[in-house]
Structure formats: C-alpha cells, structure tokens
PDB file of C-alpha atoms in Angstrom:
ATOM      1  CA  UNK A   1      83.735  -5.954 174.274  1.00  0.00           C
ATOM      2  CA  UNK A   2      84.686  -5.189 177.851  1.00  0.00           C
ATOM      3  CA  UNK A   3      88.287  -4.737 178.914  1.00  0.00           C
ATOM      4  CA  UNK A   4      89.481  -6.618 181.862  1.00  0.00           C
ATOM      5  CA  UNK A   5      91.118  -4.866 184.781  1.00  0.00           C
ATOM      6  CA  UNK A   6      94.556  -6.203 183.819  1.00  0.00           C
ATOM      7  CA  UNK A   7      94.269  -4.826 180.301  1.00  0.00           C
ATOM      8  CA  UNK A   8      93.171  -1.402 181.598  1.00  0.00           C
ATOM      9  CA  UNK A   9      96.166  -1.250 183.932  1.00  0.00           C
ATOM     10  CA  UNK A  10      98.490  -2.209 181.119  1.00  0.00           C
ATOM     11  CA  UNK A  11      97.046   0.508 178.852  1.00  0.00           C
ATOM     12  CA  UNK A  12      97.507   3.204 181.532  1.00  0.00           C
ATOM     13  CA  UNK A  13     101.063   2.084 182.098  1.00  0.00           C
ATOM     14  CA  UNK A  14     101.796   2.301 178.326  1.00  0.00           C
ATOM     15  CA  UNK A  15     100.322   5.840 178.130  1.00  0.00           C
ATOM     16  CA  UNK A  16     102.513   6.895 181.041  1.00  0.00           C
ATOM     17  CA  UNK A  17     105.612   5.681 179.266  1.00  0.00           C
ATOM     18  CA  UNK A  18     104.675   7.620 176.108  1.00  0.00           C
ATOM     19  CA  UNK A  19     104.109  10.796 178.152  1.00  0.00           C
ATOM     20  CA  UNK A  20     107.477  10.495 179.874  1.00  0.00           C
ATOM     21  CA  UNK A  21     109.179  10.021 176.472  1.00  0.00           C
ATOM     22  CA  UNK A  22     107.513  13.134 175.095  1.00  0.00           C
ATOM     23  CA  UNK A  23     108.607  15.231 178.076  1.00  0.00           C
ATOM     24  CA  UNK A  24     112.193  13.940 177.753  1.00  0.00           C
ATOM     25  CA  UNK A  25     112.270  14.799 174.042  1.00  0.00           C
ATOM     26  CA  UNK A  26     110.978  18.311 174.725  1.00  0.00           C
ATOM     27  CA  UNK A  27     113.630  18.862 177.393  1.00  0.00           C
ATOM     28  CA  UNK A  28     116.369  17.751 175.012  1.00  0.00           C
ATOM     29  CA  UNK A  29     115.126  20.175 172.336  1.00  0.00           C
ATOM     30  CA  UNK A  30     115.202  23.109 174.793  1.00  0.00           C
ATOM     31  CA  UNK A  31     118.746  22.199 175.849  1.00  0.00           C
ATOM     32  CA  UNK A  32     119.954  22.119 172.246  1.00  0.00           C
ATOM     33  CA  UNK A  33     118.362  25.478 171.446  1.00  0.00           C
ATOM     34  CA  UNK A  34     120.132  27.048 174.441  1.00  0.00           C
ATOM     35  CA  UNK A  35     123.496  25.695 173.261  1.00  0.00           C
ATOM     36  CA  UNK A  36     122.948  27.264 169.836  1.00  0.00           C
ATOM     37  CA  UNK A  37     122.417  30.759 171.269  1.00  0.00           C
ATOM     38  CA  UNK A  38     125.540  32.995 171.180  1.00  0.00           C
ATOM     39  CA  UNK A  39     127.252  33.242 174.500  1.00  0.00           C
ATOM     40  CA  UNK A  40     127.982  36.604 176.005  1.00  0.00           C
ATOM     41  CA  UNK A  41     131.557  37.606 175.270  1.00  0.00           C
ATOM     42  CA  UNK A  42     133.574  40.079 177.238  1.00  0.00           C
ATOM     43  CA  UNK A  43     134.902  42.875 174.995  1.00  0.00           C
ATOM     44  CA  UNK A  44     138.550  43.897 174.860  1.00  0.00           C
ATOM     45  CA  UNK A  45     137.513  47.259 176.258  1.00  0.00           C
ATOM     46  CA  UNK A  46     135.556  45.690 179.243  1.00  0.00           C
ATOM     47  CA  UNK A  47     131.869  45.712 178.205  1.00  0.00           C
ATOM     48  CA  UNK A  48     129.924  42.464 177.920  1.00  0.00           C
ATOM     49  CA  UNK A  49     128.142  42.014 174.620  1.00  0.00           C
ATOM     50  CA  UNK A  50     127.136  39.186 172.298  1.00  0.00           C
ATOM     51  CA  UNK A  51     129.871  38.147 169.864  1.00  0.00           C
ATOM     52  CA  UNK A  52     128.040  39.656 166.873  1.00  0.00           C
ATOM     53  CA  UNK A  53     127.598  42.950 168.695  1.00  0.00           C
ATOM     54  CA  UNK A  54     131.265  43.012 169.690  1.00  0.00           C
ATOM     55  CA  UNK A  55     132.294  42.663 166.033  1.00  0.00           C
ATOM     56  CA  UNK A  56     130.106  45.614 165.019  1.00  0.00           C
ATOM     57  CA  UNK A  57     131.310  47.718 167.918  1.00  0.00           C
ATOM     58  CA  UNK A  58     134.957  47.057 167.153  1.00  0.00           C
ATOM     59  CA  UNK A  59     134.489  48.686 163.744  1.00  0.00           C
ATOM     60  CA  UNK A  60     133.367  51.955 165.280  1.00  0.00           C
ATOM     61  CA  UNK A  61     136.009  52.096 168.005  1.00  0.00           C
ATOM     62  CA  UNK A  62     138.911  54.440 167.205  1.00  0.00           C
ATOM     63  CA  UNK A  63     142.245  52.640 167.098  1.00  0.00           C
ATOM     64  CA  UNK A  64     144.733  54.092 169.583  1.00  0.00           C
ATOM     65  CA  UNK A  65     147.208  56.391 167.809  1.00  0.00           C
ATOM     66  CA  UNK A  66     150.868  55.460 167.740  1.00  0.00           C
ATOM     67  CA  UNK A  67     153.767  57.569 166.595  1.00  0.00           C
ATOM     68  CA  UNK A  68     154.498  56.789 162.945  1.00  0.00           C
ATOM     69  CA  UNK A  69     158.046  56.700 161.562  1.00  0.00           C
ATOM     70  CA  UNK A  70     158.919  59.617 159.322  1.00  0.00           C
ATOM     71  CA  UNK A  71     158.594  58.830 155.652  1.00  0.00           C
ATOM     72  CA  UNK A  72     161.889  58.656 153.795  1.00  0.00           C
ATOM     73  CA  UNK A  73     161.896  59.989 150.253  1.00  0.00           C
ATOM     74  CA  UNK A  74     163.510  57.612 147.809  1.00  0.00           C
ATOM     75  CA  UNK A  75     164.698  58.574 144.348  1.00  0.00           C
ATOM     76  CA  UNK A  76     163.666  56.307 141.491  1.00  0.00           C
ATOM     77  CA  UNK A  77     166.385  54.135 140.066  1.00  0.00           C
ATOM     78  CA  UNK A  78     167.802  55.873 137.048  1.00  0.00           C
ATOM     79  CA  UNK A  79     167.982  53.870 133.870  1.00  0.00           C
ATOM     80  CA  UNK A  80     171.099  53.785 131.818  1.00  0.00           C
ATOM     81  CA  UNK A  81     170.759  56.584 129.317  1.00  0.00           C
ATOM     82  CA  UNK A  82     172.652  57.823 126.357  1.00  0.00           C
ATOM     83  CA  UNK A  83     175.124  60.687 126.823  1.00  0.00           C
ATOM     84  CA  UNK A  84     173.338  63.901 127.803  1.00  0.00           C
ATOM     85  CA  UNK A  85     175.213  65.771 125.106  1.00  0.00           C
ATOM     86  CA  UNK A  86     174.145  63.202 122.501  1.00  0.00           C
ATOM     87  CA  UNK A  87     177.765  62.984 121.328  1.00  0.00           C
ATOM     88  CA  UNK A  88     180.311  60.175 121.461  1.00  0.00           C
ATOM     89  CA  UNK A  89     184.043  60.648 120.915  1.00  0.00           C
ATOM     90  CA  UNK A  90     186.715  58.563 119.244  1.00  0.00           C
ATOM     91  CA  UNK A  91     190.405  58.994 120.122  1.00  0.00           C
ATOM     92  CA  UNK A  92     193.609  57.423 118.925  1.00  0.00           C
ATOM     93  CA  UNK A  93     196.120  58.866 121.370  1.00  0.00           C
ATOM     94  CA  UNK A  94     199.226  57.457 119.729  1.00  0.00           C
ATOM     95  CA  UNK A  95     198.212  58.807 116.340  1.00  0.00           C
ATOM     96  CA  UNK A  96     196.935  62.041 117.865  1.00  0.00           C
ATOM     97  CA  UNK A  97     193.562  62.081 116.099  1.00  0.00           C
ATOM     98  CA  UNK A  98     190.000  62.306 117.367  1.00  0.00           C
ATOM     99  CA  UNK A  99     186.478  63.103 116.200  1.00  0.00           C
ATOM    100  CA  UNK A 100     182.908  63.167 117.480  1.00  0.00           C
ATOM    101  CA  UNK A 101     179.722  61.520 116.260  1.00  0.00           C
ATOM    102  CA  UNK A 102     176.078  61.264 117.414  1.00  0.00           C
ATOM    103  CA  UNK A 103     175.301  58.298 119.663  1.00  0.00           C
ATOM    104  CA  UNK A 104     172.668  57.037 117.207  1.00  0.00           C
ATOM    105  CA  UNK A 105     175.362  56.256 114.638  1.00  0.00           C
ATOM    106  CA  UNK A 106     177.101  52.869 114.545  1.00  0.00           C
ATOM    107  CA  UNK A 107     180.776  52.594 115.463  1.00  0.00           C
ATOM    108  CA  UNK A 108     182.863  49.880 113.748  1.00  0.00           C
ATOM    109  CA  UNK A 109     186.266  48.996 115.189  1.00  0.00           C
ATOM    110  CA  UNK A 110     189.514  48.640 113.235  1.00  0.00           C
ATOM    111  CA  UNK A 111     189.507  44.889 113.849  1.00  0.00           C
ATOM    112  CA  UNK A 112     186.059  44.457 112.294  1.00  0.00           C
ATOM    113  CA  UNK A 113     187.034  46.607 109.318  1.00  0.00           C
ATOM    114  CA  UNK A 114     190.198  44.602 108.691  1.00  0.00           C
ATOM    115  CA  UNK A 115     188.232  41.367 108.356  1.00  0.00           C
ATOM    116  CA  UNK A 116     185.478  42.733 106.079  1.00  0.00           C
ATOM    117  CA  UNK A 117     186.401  44.186 102.682  1.00  0.00           C
ATOM    118  CA  UNK A 118     182.965  45.797 102.274  1.00  0.00           C
ATOM    119  CA  UNK A 119     183.709  48.043 105.254  1.00  0.00           C
ATOM    120  CA  UNK A 120     187.129  49.165 104.033  1.00  0.00           C
ATOM    121  CA  UNK A 121     187.714  52.507 102.265  1.00  0.00           C
ATOM    122  CA  UNK A 122     189.251  52.737  98.819  1.00  0.00           C
ATOM    123  CA  UNK A 123     192.902  51.755  98.630  1.00  0.00           C
ATOM    124  CA  UNK A 124     195.334  54.672  98.626  1.00  0.00           C
ATOM    125  CA  UNK A 125     197.609  52.722  96.283  1.00  0.00           C
ATOM    126  CA  UNK A 126     200.406  52.360  98.824  1.00  0.00           C
ATOM    127  CA  UNK A 127     201.434  49.754 101.361  1.00  0.00           C
ATOM    128  CA  UNK A 128     200.961  50.561 105.034  1.00  0.00           C
ATOM    129  CA  UNK A 129     197.402  51.900 104.839  1.00  0.00           C
ATOM    130  CA  UNK A 130     195.583  51.600 108.196  1.00  0.00           C
ATOM    131  CA  UNK A 131     191.878  52.138 108.881  1.00  0.00           C
ATOM    132  CA  UNK A 132     191.292  53.203 112.472  1.00  0.00           C
ATOM    133  CA  UNK A 133     187.508  53.547 112.693  1.00  0.00           C
ATOM    134  CA  UNK A 134     184.292  53.636 110.738  1.00  0.00           C
ATOM    135  CA  UNK A 135     180.922  55.230 111.533  1.00  0.00           C
ATOM    136  CA  UNK A 136     177.706  54.184 109.736  1.00  0.00           C
ATOM    137  CA  UNK A 137     174.434  56.073 109.533  1.00  0.00           C
ATOM    138  CA  UNK A 138     171.323  54.059 110.494  1.00  0.00           C
ATOM    139  CA  UNK A 139     169.060  53.148 107.586  1.00  0.00           C
ATOM    140  CA  UNK A 140     166.114  54.187 109.722  1.00  0.00           C
ATOM    141  CA  UNK A 141     167.031  57.818 109.128  1.00  0.00           C
ATOM    142  CA  UNK A 142     165.771  57.504 105.554  1.00  0.00           C
ATOM    143  CA  UNK A 143     162.870  55.017 105.485  1.00  0.00           C
ATOM    144  CA  UNK A 144     161.171  54.062 102.227  1.00  0.00           C
ATOM    145  CA  UNK A 145     164.016  55.457 100.116  1.00  0.00           C
ATOM    146  CA  UNK A 146     166.822  54.006  98.019  1.00  0.00           C
ATOM    147  CA  UNK A 147     169.329  54.817 100.793  1.00  0.00           C
ATOM    148  CA  UNK A 148     171.728  51.896 101.146  1.00  0.00           C
ATOM    149  CA  UNK A 149     174.654  53.176 103.194  1.00  0.00           C
ATOM    150  CA  UNK A 150     176.233  56.338 104.546  1.00  0.00           C
ATOM    151  CA  UNK A 151     179.636  56.064 106.180  1.00  0.00           C
ATOM    152  CA  UNK A 152     182.656  57.921 107.549  1.00  0.00           C
ATOM    153  CA  UNK A 153     186.070  56.233 107.728  1.00  0.00           C
ATOM    154  CA  UNK A 154     189.229  57.500 109.417  1.00  0.00           C
ATOM    155  CA  UNK A 155     192.621  56.037 108.576  1.00  0.00           C
ATOM    156  CA  UNK A 156     196.210  56.923 107.821  1.00  0.00           C
ATOM    157  CA  UNK A 157     199.360  55.704 106.131  1.00  0.00           C
ATOM    158  CA  UNK A 158     202.576  56.260 108.102  1.00  0.00           C
ATOM    159  CA  UNK A 159     204.706  54.728 105.330  1.00  0.00           C
ATOM    160  CA  UNK A 160     204.378  57.439 102.679  1.00  0.00           C
ATOM    161  CA  UNK A 161     206.025  60.849 102.427  1.00  0.00           C
ATOM    162  CA  UNK A 162     204.300  64.212 102.194  1.00  0.00           C
ATOM    163  CA  UNK A 163     204.733  64.506  98.418  1.00  0.00           C
ATOM    164  CA  UNK A 164     202.959  61.179  97.977  1.00  0.00           C
ATOM    165  CA  UNK A 165     200.068  62.039 100.296  1.00  0.00           C
ATOM    166  CA  UNK A 166     198.184  64.105  97.726  1.00  0.00           C
ATOM    167  CA  UNK A 167     198.695  61.410  95.116  1.00  0.00           C
ATOM    168  CA  UNK A 168     196.113  59.409  97.043  1.00  0.00           C
ATOM    169  CA  UNK A 169     193.500  61.722  95.507  1.00  0.00           C
ATOM    170  CA  UNK A 170     194.438  60.689  91.997  1.00  0.00           C
ATOM    171  CA  UNK A 171     195.297  62.810  88.974  1.00  0.00           C
ATOM    172  CA  UNK A 172     193.151  64.894  86.666  1.00  0.00           C
ATOM    173  CA  UNK A 173     190.562  65.598  89.366  1.00  0.00           C
ATOM    174  CA  UNK A 174     189.365  68.904  90.745  1.00  0.00           C
ATOM    175  CA  UNK A 175     191.258  69.010  94.050  1.00  0.00           C
ATOM    176  CA  UNK A 176     189.856  71.335  96.678  1.00  0.00           C
ATOM    177  CA  UNK A 177     191.226  72.401 100.057  1.00  0.00           C
ATOM    178  CA  UNK A 178     189.452  72.833 103.387  1.00  0.00           C
ATOM    179  CA  UNK A 179     190.795  73.775 106.797  1.00  0.00           C
ATOM    180  CA  UNK A 180     189.435  71.719 109.660  1.00  0.00           C
ATOM    181  CA  UNK A 181     190.468  72.740 113.185  1.00  0.00           C
ATOM    182  CA  UNK A 182     193.867  74.129 112.105  1.00  0.00           C
ATOM    183  CA  UNK A 183     194.592  71.195 109.799  1.00  0.00           C
ATOM    184  CA  UNK A 184     194.455  71.740 106.055  1.00  0.00           C
ATOM    185  CA  UNK A 185     192.860  68.910 104.079  1.00  0.00           C
ATOM    186  CA  UNK A 186     192.866  68.368 100.345  1.00  0.00           C
ATOM    187  CA  UNK A 187     189.886  66.526  98.934  1.00  0.00           C
ATOM    188  CA  UNK A 188     188.097  65.322  95.831  1.00  0.00           C
ATOM    189  CA  UNK A 189     184.622  64.010  95.115  1.00  0.00           C
ATOM    190  CA  UNK A 190     183.641  61.264  92.707  1.00  0.00           C
ATOM    191  CA  UNK A 191     180.246  60.009  91.538  1.00  0.00           C
ATOM    192  CA  UNK A 192     179.539  56.609  90.080  1.00  0.00           C
ATOM    193  CA  UNK A 193     176.373  54.743  89.175  1.00  0.00           C
ATOM    194  CA  UNK A 194     174.584  52.240  87.016  1.00  0.00           C
ATOM    195  CA  UNK A 195     171.890  49.546  87.071  1.00  0.00           C
ATOM    196  CA  UNK A 196     169.928  51.180  89.869  1.00  0.00           C
ATOM    197  CA  UNK A 197     172.921  51.825  92.125  1.00  0.00           C
ATOM    198  CA  UNK A 198     174.859  55.044  92.716  1.00  0.00           C
ATOM    199  CA  UNK A 199     177.638  56.309  94.960  1.00  0.00           C
ATOM    200  CA  UNK A 200     179.002  59.678  96.001  1.00  0.00           C
ATOM    201  CA  UNK A 201     182.418  59.493  97.651  1.00  0.00           C
ATOM    202  CA  UNK A 202     184.669  62.210  99.069  1.00  0.00           C
ATOM    203  CA  UNK A 203     188.295  61.538  99.962  1.00  0.00           C
ATOM    204  CA  UNK A 204     190.221  63.878 102.268  1.00  0.00           C
ATOM    205  CA  UNK A 205     193.960  63.755 103.020  1.00  0.00           C
ATOM    206  CA  UNK A 206     196.243  65.793 105.306  1.00  0.00           C
ATOM    207  CA  UNK A 207     199.899  65.282 106.147  1.00  0.00           C
ATOM    208  CA  UNK A 208     200.864  65.553 109.816  1.00  0.00           C
ATOM    209  CA  UNK A 209     203.036  63.671 112.327  1.00  0.00           C
ATOM    210  CA  UNK A 210     204.978  62.114 109.406  1.00  0.00           C
ATOM    211  CA  UNK A 211     201.812  60.326 108.306  1.00  0.00           C
ATOM    212  CA  UNK A 212     199.138  60.809 105.664  1.00  0.00           C
ATOM    213  CA  UNK A 213     195.760  61.046 107.421  1.00  0.00           C
ATOM    214  CA  UNK A 214     192.921  59.804 105.215  1.00  0.00           C
ATOM    215  CA  UNK A 215     189.179  60.354 105.639  1.00  0.00           C
ATOM    216  CA  UNK A 216     186.486  58.974 103.351  1.00  0.00           C
ATOM    217  CA  UNK A 217     182.824  60.006 103.280  1.00  0.00           C
ATOM    218  CA  UNK A 218     180.474  57.858 101.225  1.00  0.00           C
ATOM    219  CA  UNK A 219     176.790  57.719 100.276  1.00  0.00           C
ATOM    220  CA  UNK A 220     175.486  54.616  98.469  1.00  0.00           C
ATOM    221  CA  UNK A 221     171.999  54.151  97.031  1.00  0.00           C
ATOM    222  CA  UNK A 222     170.277  51.092  95.597  1.00  0.00           C
ATOM    223  CA  UNK A 223     167.069  51.215  93.560  1.00  0.00           C
ATOM    224  CA  UNK A 224     167.134  48.334  91.033  1.00  0.00           C
ATOM    225  CA  UNK A 225     163.365  48.309  90.344  1.00  0.00           C
ATOM    226  CA  UNK A 226     163.034  52.094  90.353  1.00  0.00           C
ATOM    227  CA  UNK A 227     160.139  52.000  92.822  1.00  0.00           C
ATOM    228  CA  UNK A 228     161.849  53.508  95.877  1.00  0.00           C
ATOM    229  CA  UNK A 229     161.920  57.213  96.563  1.00  0.00           C
ATOM    230  CA  UNK A 230     165.315  58.776  95.850  1.00  0.00           C
ATOM    231  CA  UNK A 231     167.198  59.998  98.911  1.00  0.00           C
ATOM    232  CA  UNK A 232     168.868  63.405  98.867  1.00  0.00           C
ATOM    233  CA  UNK A 233     172.531  62.377  98.686  1.00  0.00           C
ATOM    234  CA  UNK A 234     173.742  65.896  99.467  1.00  0.00           C
ATOM    235  CA  UNK A 235     171.670  65.920 102.642  1.00  0.00           C
ATOM    236  CA  UNK A 236     173.211  62.626 103.744  1.00  0.00           C
ATOM    237  CA  UNK A 237     176.664  63.965 102.902  1.00  0.00           C
ATOM    238  CA  UNK A 238     175.910  66.950 105.140  1.00  0.00           C
ATOM    239  CA  UNK A 239     175.546  64.597 108.112  1.00  0.00           C
ATOM    240  CA  UNK A 240     178.914  63.041 107.331  1.00  0.00           C
ATOM    241  CA  UNK A 241     180.517  66.465 107.026  1.00  0.00           C
ATOM    242  CA  UNK A 242     179.388  67.155 110.580  1.00  0.00           C
ATOM    243  CA  UNK A 243     181.772  64.438 111.782  1.00  0.00           C
ATOM    244  CA  UNK A 244     184.540  65.712 109.505  1.00  0.00           C
ATOM    245  CA  UNK A 245     184.328  69.170 111.071  1.00  0.00           C
ATOM    246  CA  UNK A 246     184.994  67.662 114.508  1.00  0.00           C
ATOM    247  CA  UNK A 247     188.273  65.995 113.455  1.00  0.00           C
ATOM    248  CA  UNK A 248     191.315  67.198 115.401  1.00  0.00           C
ATOM    249  CA  UNK A 249     194.901  66.130 114.766  1.00  0.00           C
ATOM    250  CA  UNK A 250     197.409  66.857 117.530  1.00  0.00           C
ATOM    251  CA  UNK A 251     201.139  67.241 116.983  1.00  0.00           C
ATOM    252  CA  UNK A 252     203.112  64.240 118.214  1.00  0.00           C
ATOM    253  CA  UNK A 253     206.792  63.986 119.024  1.00  0.00           C
ATOM    254  CA  UNK A 254     207.241  60.625 117.306  1.00  0.00           C
ATOM    255  CA  UNK A 255     205.293  57.878 115.619  1.00  0.00           C
ATOM    256  CA  UNK A 256     203.562  55.301 117.747  1.00  0.00           C
ATOM    257  CA  UNK A 257     201.429  52.231 117.524  1.00  0.00           C
ATOM    258  CA  UNK A 258     197.644  52.514 117.291  1.00  0.00           C
ATOM    259  CA  UNK A 259     195.875  52.859 120.617  1.00  0.00           C
ATOM    260  CA  UNK A 260     192.148  53.498 120.378  1.00  0.00           C
ATOM    261  CA  UNK A 261     189.683  54.812 122.936  1.00  0.00           C
ATOM    262  CA  UNK A 262     185.988  55.467 122.364  1.00  0.00           C
ATOM    263  CA  UNK A 263     184.311  57.621 125.016  1.00  0.00           C
ATOM    264  CA  UNK A 264     181.720  60.302 125.676  1.00  0.00           C
ATOM    265  CA  UNK A 265     182.635  63.915 124.983  1.00  0.00           C
ATOM    266  CA  UNK A 266     186.274  63.089 124.473  1.00  0.00           C
ATOM    267  CA  UNK A 267     186.835  62.098 128.117  1.00  0.00           C
TER     268      UNK A 267
END
C-alpha cells in the first residue's frame, strides 16, 4: 500500500519530535550527573581540593601547638579511718578514771546499761552502785566456737566506806591483790556452769577518792548441744586484762557528778 504525501510528512514530523525528546532527556541526565559530582572546596590552609580530599588531608596536618596549663597535682580524698593507734579512750573526769580499749570492741554507755539488766555487772550488795561504761568483745573474734560474750565493766560506789569496799568481793574466797598504774586492786575469780553454759568472772575493787571503784571482767560460753568447739576462756580473759592494765585513777579534791568523755588516745 502506498503512503500519500500527507502521511509521509506527518511521519517525518513525528520522528522529529521523538528525536528532540531524546536529546532533551540526554541533556537533563548530563546536568544531573554534574550536580552530583563533589564541588571543589577551598581548604582552611588555602589549597583547593575536593571535599573528600580535604578531610583526608586534615588528618595529616599537624595541629598548631598552644601553651598548655601546668598540671596541678591533687591528693585523693581521704576516707574516714579508725584511729592510727588502734586505741580508743574512755574518761570520766569528775570521777578521775580512764582506760583504753581497741577500736574493734563495742562501747556501751551508762544510759544503755542502766536500762538493760543483762548488761549490768553483779550487784555489790550496797545502794549507790553506778556503772560508768561497758566494753564488749565482738563474737567474730571466735567464730564457730561456744563463745557467747566477753565484757569489761567499769563502775563505782561513792556511798560506801573503805572497810566495806572489800566486802564487795564476798567472804570465804581467795582474794588476790594486783597493782595497776599505782592503784592497788583486790580481786577474786569465780566459775559457774551447767546445762551447756559456763561463766568465768573476775571482780576487782580499789578504794580511792572516797569511792569504791569496781571493775568486772566476764567470759560467757554457750554450747547446749555440745557440737560447738570450746573457746579458750583464759585467752579471752587475757584480752580483757589488757583493758584492765590501762585503767588509771587520778586523785580528786572532792566528789563530783559523772561526766563521761570517749575519745581517741585519751585526748
């Protein structure tokens, strides 16, 4: 079939339109690809390089040196520690008595003792008995044993006379004497036990400042089922004697009211 002249002209015109569209599309693609290329960026130090190159170069450039502030040495914050000497001191200035004890031991005040009968020493049999302080040994010193309690109590009775002071020790007992820092003490020891429990108690008395000073050392054990290892009571008593040997009684001009201070090294 033969095409007419009008149809041929129309076909050429249509091909021309398609060609123009193709050229326009190609030009648009080239323009987009140029926009996607990294632009040249001027470096901080004056050279012109692509952005990626600038980043790599900046890593190799030496940073200008500046004078650094001098370092200041700082000491670490010290934690609160126990006394360097490992010793605490108890003082009753008005009664003129003091003693020392290791910081690991437990101090019990006169007020706490007064409200708890289990913490009080044996009665001296007279009115006016005062307990000033008590020190307890930690149970952790003797793990896995029948150790129940080890204690040191300091007290006095300002209401009794010198002849009655020794009567605190009782009668018919083997009374011994011991000098502690220029003060002569009389003392006795008693042992009791039964049904898995036992106690060893020493009572010391000394008359000074018109008062009878009284110290009690005690070791209690408890082993009702008989399965615990027995603690060496004499060894525990040795620890308590260490506090006894530090007791000092000063001479006072007149009697006073109790005033207690607990401090390090007697300060």
